[in-house]
Tab-separated table of C-alpha atoms and ligand atoms in Angstrom:
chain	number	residue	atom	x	y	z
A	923	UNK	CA	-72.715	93.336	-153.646
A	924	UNK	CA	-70.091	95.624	-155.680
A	925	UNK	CA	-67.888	97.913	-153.331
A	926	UNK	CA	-66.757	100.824	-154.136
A	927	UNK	CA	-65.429	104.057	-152.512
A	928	UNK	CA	-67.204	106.473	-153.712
A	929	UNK	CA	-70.310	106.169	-156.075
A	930	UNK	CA	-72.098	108.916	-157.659
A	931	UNK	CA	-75.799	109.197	-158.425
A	932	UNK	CA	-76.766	110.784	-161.834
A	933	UNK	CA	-74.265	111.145	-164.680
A	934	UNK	CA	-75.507	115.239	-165.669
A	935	UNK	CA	-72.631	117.731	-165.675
A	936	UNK	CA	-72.496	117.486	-161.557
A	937	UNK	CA	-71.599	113.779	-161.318
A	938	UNK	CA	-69.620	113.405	-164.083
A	939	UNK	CA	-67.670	116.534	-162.878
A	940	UNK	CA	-67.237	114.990	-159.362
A	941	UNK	CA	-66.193	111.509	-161.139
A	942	UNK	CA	-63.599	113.405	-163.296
A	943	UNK	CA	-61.756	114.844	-160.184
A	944	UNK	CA	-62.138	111.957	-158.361
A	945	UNK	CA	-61.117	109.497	-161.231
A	946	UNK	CA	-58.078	111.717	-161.978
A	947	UNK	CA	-56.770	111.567	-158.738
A	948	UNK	CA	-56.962	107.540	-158.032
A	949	UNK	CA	-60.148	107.055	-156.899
A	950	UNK	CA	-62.296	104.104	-157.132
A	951	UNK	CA	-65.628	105.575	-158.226
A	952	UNK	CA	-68.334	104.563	-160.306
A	953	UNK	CA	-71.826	106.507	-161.615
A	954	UNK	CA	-75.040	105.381	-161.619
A	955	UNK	CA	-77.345	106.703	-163.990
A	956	UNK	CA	-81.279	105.268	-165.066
A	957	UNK	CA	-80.389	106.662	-168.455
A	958	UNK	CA	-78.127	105.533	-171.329
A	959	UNK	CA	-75.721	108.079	-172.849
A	960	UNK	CA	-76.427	110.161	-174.830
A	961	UNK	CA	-79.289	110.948	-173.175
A	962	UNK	CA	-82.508	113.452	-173.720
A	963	UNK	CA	-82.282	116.477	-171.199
A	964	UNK	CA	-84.655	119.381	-171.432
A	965	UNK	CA	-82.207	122.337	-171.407
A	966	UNK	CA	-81.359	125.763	-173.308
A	967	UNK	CA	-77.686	124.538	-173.183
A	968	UNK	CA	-76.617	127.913	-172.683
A	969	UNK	CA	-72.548	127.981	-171.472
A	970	UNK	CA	-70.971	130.848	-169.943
A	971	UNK	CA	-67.122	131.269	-170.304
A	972	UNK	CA	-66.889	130.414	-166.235
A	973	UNK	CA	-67.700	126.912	-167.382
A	974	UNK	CA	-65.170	126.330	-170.387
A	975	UNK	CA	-62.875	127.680	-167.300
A	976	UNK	CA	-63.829	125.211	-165.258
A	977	UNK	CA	-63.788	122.173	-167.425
A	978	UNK	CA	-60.528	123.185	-169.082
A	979	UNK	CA	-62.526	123.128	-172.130
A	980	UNK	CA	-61.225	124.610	-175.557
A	981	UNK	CA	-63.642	125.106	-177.866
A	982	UNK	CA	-61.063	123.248	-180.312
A	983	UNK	CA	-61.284	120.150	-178.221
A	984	UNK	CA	-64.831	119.732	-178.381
A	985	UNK	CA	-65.921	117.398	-181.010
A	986	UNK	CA	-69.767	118.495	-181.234
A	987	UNK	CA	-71.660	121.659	-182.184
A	988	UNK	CA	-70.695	124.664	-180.684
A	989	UNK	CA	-71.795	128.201	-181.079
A	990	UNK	CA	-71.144	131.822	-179.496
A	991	UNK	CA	-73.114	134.811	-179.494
A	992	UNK	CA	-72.067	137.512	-180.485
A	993	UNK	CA	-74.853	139.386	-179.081
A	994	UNK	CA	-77.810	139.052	-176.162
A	995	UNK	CA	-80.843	140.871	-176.351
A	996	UNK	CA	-82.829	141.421	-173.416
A	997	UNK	CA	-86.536	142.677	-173.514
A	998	UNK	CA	-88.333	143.879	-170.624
A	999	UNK	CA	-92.005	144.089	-171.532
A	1000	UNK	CA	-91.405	145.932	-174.936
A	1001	UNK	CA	-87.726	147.683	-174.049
A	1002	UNK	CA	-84.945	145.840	-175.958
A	1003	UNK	CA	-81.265	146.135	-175.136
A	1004	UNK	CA	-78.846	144.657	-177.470
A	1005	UNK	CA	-75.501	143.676	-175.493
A	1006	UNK	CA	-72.788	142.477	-177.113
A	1007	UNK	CA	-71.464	139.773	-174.835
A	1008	UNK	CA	-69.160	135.873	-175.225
A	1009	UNK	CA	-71.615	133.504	-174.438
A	1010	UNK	CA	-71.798	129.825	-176.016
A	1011	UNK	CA	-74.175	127.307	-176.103
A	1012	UNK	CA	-74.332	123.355	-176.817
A	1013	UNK	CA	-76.637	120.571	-177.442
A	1014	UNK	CA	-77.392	118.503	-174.344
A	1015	UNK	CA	-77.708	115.448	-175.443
A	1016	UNK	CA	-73.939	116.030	-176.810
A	1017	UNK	CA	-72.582	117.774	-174.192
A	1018	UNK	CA	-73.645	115.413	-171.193
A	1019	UNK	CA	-72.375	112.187	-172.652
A	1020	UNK	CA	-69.057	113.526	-173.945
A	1021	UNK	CA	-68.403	115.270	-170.691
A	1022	UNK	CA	-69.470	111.493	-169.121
A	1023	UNK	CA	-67.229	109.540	-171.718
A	1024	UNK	CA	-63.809	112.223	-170.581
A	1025	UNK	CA	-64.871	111.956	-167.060
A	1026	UNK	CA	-62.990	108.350	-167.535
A	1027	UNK	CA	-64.943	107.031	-164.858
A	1028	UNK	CA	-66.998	103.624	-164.790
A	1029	UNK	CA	-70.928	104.089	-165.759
A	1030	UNK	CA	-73.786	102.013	-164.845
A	1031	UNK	CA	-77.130	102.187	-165.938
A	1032	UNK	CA	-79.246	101.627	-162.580
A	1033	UNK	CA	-81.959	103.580	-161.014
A	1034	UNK	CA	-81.239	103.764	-157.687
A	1035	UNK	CA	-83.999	103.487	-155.604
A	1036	UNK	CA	-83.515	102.112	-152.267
A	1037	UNK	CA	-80.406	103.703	-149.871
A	1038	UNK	CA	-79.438	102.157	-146.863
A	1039	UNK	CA	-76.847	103.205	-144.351
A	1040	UNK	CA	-74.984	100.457	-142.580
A	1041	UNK	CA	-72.289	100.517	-140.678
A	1042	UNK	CA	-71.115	103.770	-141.624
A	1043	UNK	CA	-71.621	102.416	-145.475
A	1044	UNK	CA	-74.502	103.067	-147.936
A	1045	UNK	CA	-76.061	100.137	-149.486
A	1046	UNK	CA	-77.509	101.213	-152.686
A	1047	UNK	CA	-80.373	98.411	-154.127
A	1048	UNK	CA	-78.853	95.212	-151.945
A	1049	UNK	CA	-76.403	95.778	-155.273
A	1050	UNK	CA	-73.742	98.537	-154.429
A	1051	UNK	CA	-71.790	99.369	-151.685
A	1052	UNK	CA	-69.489	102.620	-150.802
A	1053	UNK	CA	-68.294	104.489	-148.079
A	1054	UNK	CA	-68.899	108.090	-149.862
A	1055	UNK	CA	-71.888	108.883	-151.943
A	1056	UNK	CA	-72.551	112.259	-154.002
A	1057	UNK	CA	-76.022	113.230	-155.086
A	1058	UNK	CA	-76.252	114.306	-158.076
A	1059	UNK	CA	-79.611	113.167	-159.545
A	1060	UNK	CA	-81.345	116.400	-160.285
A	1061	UNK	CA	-84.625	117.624	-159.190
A	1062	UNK	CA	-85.721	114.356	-158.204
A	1063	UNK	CA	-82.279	112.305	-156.698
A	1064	UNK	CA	-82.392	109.835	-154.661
A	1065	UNK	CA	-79.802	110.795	-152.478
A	1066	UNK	CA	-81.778	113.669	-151.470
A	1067	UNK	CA	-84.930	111.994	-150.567
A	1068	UNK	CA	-83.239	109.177	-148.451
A	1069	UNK	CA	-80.500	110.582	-146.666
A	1070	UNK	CA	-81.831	114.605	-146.651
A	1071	UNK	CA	-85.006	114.309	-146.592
A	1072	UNK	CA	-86.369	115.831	-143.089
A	1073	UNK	CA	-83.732	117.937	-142.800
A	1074	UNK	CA	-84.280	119.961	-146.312
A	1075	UNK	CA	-87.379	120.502	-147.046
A	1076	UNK	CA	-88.299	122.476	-150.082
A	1077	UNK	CA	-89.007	126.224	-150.221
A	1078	UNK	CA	-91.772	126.369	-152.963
A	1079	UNK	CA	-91.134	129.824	-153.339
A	1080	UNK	CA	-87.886	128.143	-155.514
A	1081	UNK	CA	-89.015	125.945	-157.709
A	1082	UNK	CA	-88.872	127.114	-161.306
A	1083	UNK	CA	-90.900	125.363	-164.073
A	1084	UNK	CA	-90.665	125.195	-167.486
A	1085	UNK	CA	-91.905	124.278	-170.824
A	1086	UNK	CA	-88.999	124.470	-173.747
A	1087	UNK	CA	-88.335	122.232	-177.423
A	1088	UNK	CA	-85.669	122.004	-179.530
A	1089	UNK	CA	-85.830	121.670	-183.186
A	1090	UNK	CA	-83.966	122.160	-186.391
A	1091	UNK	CA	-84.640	125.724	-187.738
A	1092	UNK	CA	-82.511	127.588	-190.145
A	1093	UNK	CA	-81.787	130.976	-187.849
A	1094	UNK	CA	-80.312	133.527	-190.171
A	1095	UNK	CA	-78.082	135.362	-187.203
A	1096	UNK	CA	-76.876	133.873	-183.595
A	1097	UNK	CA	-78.032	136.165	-181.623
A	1098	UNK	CA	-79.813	135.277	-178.294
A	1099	UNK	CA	-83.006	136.593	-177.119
A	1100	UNK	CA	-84.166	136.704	-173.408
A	1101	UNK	CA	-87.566	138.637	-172.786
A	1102	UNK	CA	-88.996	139.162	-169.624
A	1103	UNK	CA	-92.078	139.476	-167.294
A	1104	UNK	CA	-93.887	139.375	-170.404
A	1105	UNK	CA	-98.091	139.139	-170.091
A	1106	UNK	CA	-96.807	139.185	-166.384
A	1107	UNK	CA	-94.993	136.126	-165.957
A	1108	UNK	CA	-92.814	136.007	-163.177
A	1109	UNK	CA	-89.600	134.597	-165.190
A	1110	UNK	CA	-88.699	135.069	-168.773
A	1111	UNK	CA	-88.679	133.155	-172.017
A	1112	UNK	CA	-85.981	132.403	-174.503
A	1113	UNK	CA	-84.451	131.511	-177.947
A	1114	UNK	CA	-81.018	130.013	-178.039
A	1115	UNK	CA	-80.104	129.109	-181.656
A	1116	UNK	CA	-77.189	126.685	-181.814
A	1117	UNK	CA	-74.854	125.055	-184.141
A	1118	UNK	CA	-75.492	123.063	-187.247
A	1119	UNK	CA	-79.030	124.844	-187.606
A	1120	UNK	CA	-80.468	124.288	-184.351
A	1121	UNK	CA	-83.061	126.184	-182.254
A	1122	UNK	CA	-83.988	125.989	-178.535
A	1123	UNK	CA	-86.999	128.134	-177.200
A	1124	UNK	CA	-88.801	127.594	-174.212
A	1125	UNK	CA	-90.427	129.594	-171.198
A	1126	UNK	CA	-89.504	129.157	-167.495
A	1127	UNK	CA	-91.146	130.815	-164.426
A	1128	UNK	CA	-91.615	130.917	-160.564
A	1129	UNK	CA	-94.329	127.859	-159.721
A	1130	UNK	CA	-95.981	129.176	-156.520
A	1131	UNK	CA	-95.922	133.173	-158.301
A	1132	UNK	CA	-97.836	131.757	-161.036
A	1133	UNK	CA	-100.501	129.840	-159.084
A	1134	UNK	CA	-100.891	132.805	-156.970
A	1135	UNK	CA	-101.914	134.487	-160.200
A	1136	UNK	CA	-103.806	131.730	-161.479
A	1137	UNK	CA	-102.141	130.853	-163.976
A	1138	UNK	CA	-99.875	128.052	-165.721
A	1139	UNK	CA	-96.748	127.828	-167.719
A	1140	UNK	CA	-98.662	126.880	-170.516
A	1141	UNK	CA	-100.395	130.093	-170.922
A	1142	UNK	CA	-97.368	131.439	-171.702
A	1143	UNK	CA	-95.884	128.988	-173.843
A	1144	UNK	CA	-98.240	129.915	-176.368
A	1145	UNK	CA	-97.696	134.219	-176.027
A	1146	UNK	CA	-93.962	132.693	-176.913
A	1147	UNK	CA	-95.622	130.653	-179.761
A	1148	UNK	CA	-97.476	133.417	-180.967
A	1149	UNK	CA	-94.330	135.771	-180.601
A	1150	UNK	CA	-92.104	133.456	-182.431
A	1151	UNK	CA	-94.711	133.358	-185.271
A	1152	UNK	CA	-94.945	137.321	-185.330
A	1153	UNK	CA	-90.979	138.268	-185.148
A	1154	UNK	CA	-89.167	135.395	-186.313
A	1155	UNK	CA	-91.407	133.655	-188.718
A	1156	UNK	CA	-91.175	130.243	-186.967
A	1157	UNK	CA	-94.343	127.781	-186.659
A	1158	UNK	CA	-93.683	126.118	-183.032
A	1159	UNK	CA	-93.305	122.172	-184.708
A	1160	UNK	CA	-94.319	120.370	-182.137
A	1161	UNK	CA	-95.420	120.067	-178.137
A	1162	UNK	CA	-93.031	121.297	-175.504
A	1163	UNK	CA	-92.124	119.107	-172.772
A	1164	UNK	CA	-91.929	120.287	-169.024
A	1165	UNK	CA	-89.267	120.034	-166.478
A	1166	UNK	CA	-89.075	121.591	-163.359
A	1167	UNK	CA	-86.422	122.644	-160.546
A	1168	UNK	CA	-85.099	125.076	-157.763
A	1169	UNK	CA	-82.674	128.142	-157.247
A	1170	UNK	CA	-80.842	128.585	-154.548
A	1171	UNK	CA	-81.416	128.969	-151.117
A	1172	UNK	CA	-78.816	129.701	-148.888
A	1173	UNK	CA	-77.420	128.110	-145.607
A	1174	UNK	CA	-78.912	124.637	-146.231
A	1175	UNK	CA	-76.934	121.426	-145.454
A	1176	UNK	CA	-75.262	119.889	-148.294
A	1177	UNK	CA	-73.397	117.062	-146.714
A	1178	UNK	CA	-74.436	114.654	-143.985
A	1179	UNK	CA	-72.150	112.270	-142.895
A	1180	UNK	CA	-70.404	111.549	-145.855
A	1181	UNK	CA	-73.537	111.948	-148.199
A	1182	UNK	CA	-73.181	114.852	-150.582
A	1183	UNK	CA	-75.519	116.702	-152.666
A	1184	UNK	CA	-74.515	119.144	-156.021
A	1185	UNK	CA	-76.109	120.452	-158.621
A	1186	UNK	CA	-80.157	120.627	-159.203
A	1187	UNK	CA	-80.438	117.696	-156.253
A	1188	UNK	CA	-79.379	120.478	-154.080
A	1189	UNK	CA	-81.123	123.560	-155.645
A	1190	UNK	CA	-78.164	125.215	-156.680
A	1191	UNK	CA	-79.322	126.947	-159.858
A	1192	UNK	CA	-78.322	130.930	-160.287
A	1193	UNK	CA	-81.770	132.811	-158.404
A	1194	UNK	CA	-81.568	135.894	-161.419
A	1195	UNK	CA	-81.247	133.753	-164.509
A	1196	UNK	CA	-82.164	129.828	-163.178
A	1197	UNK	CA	-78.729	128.834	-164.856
A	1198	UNK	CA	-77.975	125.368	-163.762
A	1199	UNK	CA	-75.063	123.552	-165.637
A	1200	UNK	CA	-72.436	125.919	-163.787
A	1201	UNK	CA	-73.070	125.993	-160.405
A	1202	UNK	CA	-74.092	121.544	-161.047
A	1203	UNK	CA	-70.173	121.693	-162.193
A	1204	UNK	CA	-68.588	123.422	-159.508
A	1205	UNK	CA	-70.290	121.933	-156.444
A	1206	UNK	CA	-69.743	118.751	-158.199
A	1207	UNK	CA	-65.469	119.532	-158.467
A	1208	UNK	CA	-66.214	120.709	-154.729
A	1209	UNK	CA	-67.794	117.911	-153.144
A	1210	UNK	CA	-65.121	115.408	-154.663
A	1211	UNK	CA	-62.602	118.002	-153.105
A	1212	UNK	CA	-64.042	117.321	-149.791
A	1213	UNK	CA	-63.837	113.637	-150.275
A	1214	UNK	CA	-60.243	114.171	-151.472
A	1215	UNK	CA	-58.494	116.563	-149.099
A	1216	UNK	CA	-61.173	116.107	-146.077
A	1217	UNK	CA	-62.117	120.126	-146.459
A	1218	UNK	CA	-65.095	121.426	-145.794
A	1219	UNK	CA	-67.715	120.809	-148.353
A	1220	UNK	CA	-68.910	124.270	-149.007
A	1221	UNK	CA	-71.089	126.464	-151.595
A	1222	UNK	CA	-68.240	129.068	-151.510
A	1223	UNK	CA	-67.687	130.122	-155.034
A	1224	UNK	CA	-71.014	128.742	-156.338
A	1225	UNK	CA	-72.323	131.978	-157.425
A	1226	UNK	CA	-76.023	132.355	-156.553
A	1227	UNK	CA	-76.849	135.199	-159.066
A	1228	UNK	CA	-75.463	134.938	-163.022
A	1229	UNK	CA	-75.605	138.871	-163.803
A	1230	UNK	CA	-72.855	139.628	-161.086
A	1231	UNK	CA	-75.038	139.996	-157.928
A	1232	UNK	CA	-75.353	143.568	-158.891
A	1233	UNK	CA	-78.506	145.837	-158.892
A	1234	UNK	CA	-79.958	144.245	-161.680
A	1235	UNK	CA	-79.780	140.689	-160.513
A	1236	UNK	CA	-81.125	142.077	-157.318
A	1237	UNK	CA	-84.416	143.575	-158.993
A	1238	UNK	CA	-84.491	139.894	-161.062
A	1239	UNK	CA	-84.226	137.510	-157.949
A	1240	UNK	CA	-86.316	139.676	-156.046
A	1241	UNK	CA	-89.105	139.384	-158.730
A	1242	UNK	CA	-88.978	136.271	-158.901
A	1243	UNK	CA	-89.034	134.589	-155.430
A	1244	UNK	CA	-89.531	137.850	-153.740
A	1245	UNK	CA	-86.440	136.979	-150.909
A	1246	UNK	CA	-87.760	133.546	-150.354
A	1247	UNK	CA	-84.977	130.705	-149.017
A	1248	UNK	CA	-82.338	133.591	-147.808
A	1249	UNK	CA	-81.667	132.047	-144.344
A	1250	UNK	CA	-80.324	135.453	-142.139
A	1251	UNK	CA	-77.987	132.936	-140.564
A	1252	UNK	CA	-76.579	130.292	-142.288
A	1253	UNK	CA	-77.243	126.837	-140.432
A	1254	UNK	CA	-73.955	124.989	-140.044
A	1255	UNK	CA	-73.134	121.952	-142.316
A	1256	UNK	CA	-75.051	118.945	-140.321
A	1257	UNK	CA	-72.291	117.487	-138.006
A	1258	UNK	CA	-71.879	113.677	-138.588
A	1259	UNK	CA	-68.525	113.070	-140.199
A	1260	UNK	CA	-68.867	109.666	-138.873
A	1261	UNK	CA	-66.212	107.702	-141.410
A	1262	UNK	CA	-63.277	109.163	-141.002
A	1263	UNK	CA	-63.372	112.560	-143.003
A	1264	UNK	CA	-62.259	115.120	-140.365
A	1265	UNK	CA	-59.124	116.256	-139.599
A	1266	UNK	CA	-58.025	113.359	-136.933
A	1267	UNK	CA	-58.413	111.205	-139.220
A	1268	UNK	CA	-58.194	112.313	-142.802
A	1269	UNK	CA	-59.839	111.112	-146.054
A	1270	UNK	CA	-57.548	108.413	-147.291
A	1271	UNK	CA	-57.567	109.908	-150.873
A	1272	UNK	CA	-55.876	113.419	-148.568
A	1273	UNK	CA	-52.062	112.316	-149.645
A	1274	UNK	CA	-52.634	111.231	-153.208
A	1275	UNK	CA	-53.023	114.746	-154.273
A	1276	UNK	CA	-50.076	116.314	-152.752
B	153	FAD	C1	-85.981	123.990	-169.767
B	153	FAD	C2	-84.685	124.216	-169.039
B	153	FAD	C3	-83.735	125.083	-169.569
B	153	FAD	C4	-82.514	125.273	-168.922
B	153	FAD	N1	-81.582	126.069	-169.504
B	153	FAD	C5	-80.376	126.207	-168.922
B	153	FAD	C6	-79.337	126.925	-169.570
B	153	FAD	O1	-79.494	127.380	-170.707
B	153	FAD	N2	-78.143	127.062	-168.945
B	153	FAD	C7	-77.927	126.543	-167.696
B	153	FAD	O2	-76.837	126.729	-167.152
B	153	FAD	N3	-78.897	125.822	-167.053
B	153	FAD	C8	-80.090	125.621	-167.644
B	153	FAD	N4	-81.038	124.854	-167.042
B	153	FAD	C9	-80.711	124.191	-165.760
B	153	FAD	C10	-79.811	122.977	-166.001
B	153	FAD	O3	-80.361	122.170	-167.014
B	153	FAD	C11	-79.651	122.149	-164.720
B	153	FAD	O4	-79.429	123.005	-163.635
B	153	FAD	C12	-78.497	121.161	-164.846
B	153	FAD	O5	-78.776	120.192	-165.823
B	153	FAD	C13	-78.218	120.459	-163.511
B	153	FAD	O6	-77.279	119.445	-163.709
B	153	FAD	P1	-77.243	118.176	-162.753
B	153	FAD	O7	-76.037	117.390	-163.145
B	153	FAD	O8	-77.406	118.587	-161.346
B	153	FAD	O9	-78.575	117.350	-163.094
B	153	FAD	P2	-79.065	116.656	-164.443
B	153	FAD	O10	-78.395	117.244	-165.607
B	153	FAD	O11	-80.548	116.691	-164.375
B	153	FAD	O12	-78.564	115.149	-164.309
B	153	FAD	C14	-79.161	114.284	-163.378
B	153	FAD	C15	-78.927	112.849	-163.833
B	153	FAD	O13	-79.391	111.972	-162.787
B	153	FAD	C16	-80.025	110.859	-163.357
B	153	FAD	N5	-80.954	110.307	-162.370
B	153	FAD	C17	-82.065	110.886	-161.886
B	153	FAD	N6	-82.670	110.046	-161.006
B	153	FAD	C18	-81.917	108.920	-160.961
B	153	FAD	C19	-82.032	107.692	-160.248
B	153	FAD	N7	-83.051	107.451	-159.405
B	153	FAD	N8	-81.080	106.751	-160.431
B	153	FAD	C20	-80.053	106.972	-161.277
B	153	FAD	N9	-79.903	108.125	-161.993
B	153	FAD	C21	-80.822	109.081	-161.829
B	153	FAD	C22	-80.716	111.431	-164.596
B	153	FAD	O14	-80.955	110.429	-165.570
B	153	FAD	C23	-79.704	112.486	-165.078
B	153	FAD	O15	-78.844	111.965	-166.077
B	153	FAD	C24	-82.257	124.619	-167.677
B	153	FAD	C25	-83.218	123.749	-167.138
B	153	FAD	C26	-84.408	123.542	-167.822
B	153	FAD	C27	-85.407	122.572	-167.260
């Protein structure tokens, strides 16, 4: 059995976030991923500027492509607005296993199926041991099954699927196009060029909506075929591959004992826009916080809404989950800091970061 302090589940941009703050501050922490790096991940790879700011990330430092927009056009069922705006985007399958590799953290491939708590440790396969263990396996972790399961169930009303490919294509400018509630989908569909002549397009909408209309995501894949064909020229190349996850509810338990869960394994995406890698990065820097200084795990500063929270992100969330998962009171954190973490008896990582 390999001990270790703190192990993290899933090596996305949520656990290797959470590894490189715990890493950098003396931790003994390793990540457990089923994948090898670089890895496949079905993603726009759209970046906002509140990431670089998180990561510390220069564009300059970044050895892979990178490209910004210099504009955003939104439709809304035939009305365009062109916007200029800063907004960058990046191949996955780059961007996940460099951010891994700086993380400086140790990386297993395991799938981690079985979790066992014993004697206020989790035993992870009969093979790994800690005392703290983040969750941050996406959709499907198994952090969130075994150690959350009863107490968060999952609103339907929030999950989000989505059909999207990525190929080479020869865009002529790098502008990005959203449209929305097209042919009545309750979500939007997109085309993200990025650097060294590539192309992401895909389709994304609200799973229960859809069924209640009686239809499926793949209906709409192929108005965005048909659409990409008509404006742009482009014959879709292949078949798009599916992926599905949640936005954000609010008031849910994110820690029990000292079990944490960030990113997609906790629903976190953005409830206007379903933007992920952000709010996976911050509650990933949060939860090793937690472990770190003994604070509060918290979604404070997660933003739930990427256009601001304002009226129009309103009119977005509220089309597509129609209010579903917004708690009036928030339920507490589950109680259960049974190792140590509260402020009697602080984490033992608490001094090293004075
Ligand atoms: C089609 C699509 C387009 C999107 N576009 C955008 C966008 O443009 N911008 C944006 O901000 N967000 C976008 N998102 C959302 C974003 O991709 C996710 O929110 C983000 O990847 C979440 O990061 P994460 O680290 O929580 O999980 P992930 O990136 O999913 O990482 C989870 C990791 O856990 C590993 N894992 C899973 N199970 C196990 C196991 N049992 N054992 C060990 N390891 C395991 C996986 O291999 C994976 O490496 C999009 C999502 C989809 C599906």
């Amino acid at each position: 059995m390999r001990n270790v302090e703190v192990i993290v589940v899933g090596g996305g941009p949520a656990g290797s976030s959470a590894a490189a703050r715990l890493k950098a501050a003396g931790a003994d922490v390793i990540i457990l991923d089923k994948e090898r790096f670089p890895r496949h991940k079905l993603c726009a790879g759209w970046i906002t500027p509140q990431v670089m700011t998180d990561l510390q990330l220069e564009v300059n430092d970044y050895p892979h492509g990178f490209l910004s927009f210099r504009r955003l056009h939104f439709h809304v069922r035939g009305p365009s607005v062109a916007l200029p705006c800063v907004q960058h985007s990046i191949r996955r399958f780059e961007f996940d296993a460099w951010l891994l590799g700086r993380s400086g953290a140790e990386v297993a491939q395991h799938t981690v199926r079985d979790i066992r708590t014993n004697g206020g440790y989790y035993e992870i396969d009969e093979r790994f041991r800690c005392r703290y263990l983040i969750g941050a396996g996406g959709t499907s972790c198994p952090v969130r099954r075994s150690l959350f399961g009863e107490e968060l169930q999952r609103t339907r009303a929030l999950q989000t699927v989505t059909l999207e490919l990525e190929f080479p294509w020869d865009w002529r400018d790098a502008d990005c196009h959203l449209w929305f509630f097209e042919h009545g989908l309750p979500g939007y569909s997109w085309y993200v060029p990025k650097a060294s002549g590539w192309l992401n397009v895909g389709v994304g909408g609200m799973a229960t909506r859809l069924k209640r209309l009686g239809e499926n995501i793949r209906q709409h894949w192929s108005y965005l075929a048909a659409k990409l064909q008509r404006q742009f020229g482009i014959d879709v190349p292949l078949e798009p591959a599916g992926y599905s996850y949640y936005v954000r509810a609010f008031g849910e338990p994110m820690r029990i004992g000292n079990g944490f869960l960030t990113g997609d394994s906790a629903g976190l995406a953005t409830r206007d826009l379903c933007e992920g890698i952000g709010p996976a990065i911050r509650s990933g820097q949060q939860a090793a916080d937690a472990i770190l200084t003994g604070a509060e795990y918290t979604l404070d500063g997660i933003a739930g809404s990427s256009l601001g929270g304002g009226l129009i992100s309103h009119c977005m969330d509220w089309a597509f989950t129609r209010g579903a998962g917004r708690s009036s009171a928030p339920k507490q954190p589950m109680a259960g800091d049974a190792h140590g973490l509260n402020s009697s008896s602080p984490s033992r990582y608490k001094d090293q970061r004075r």
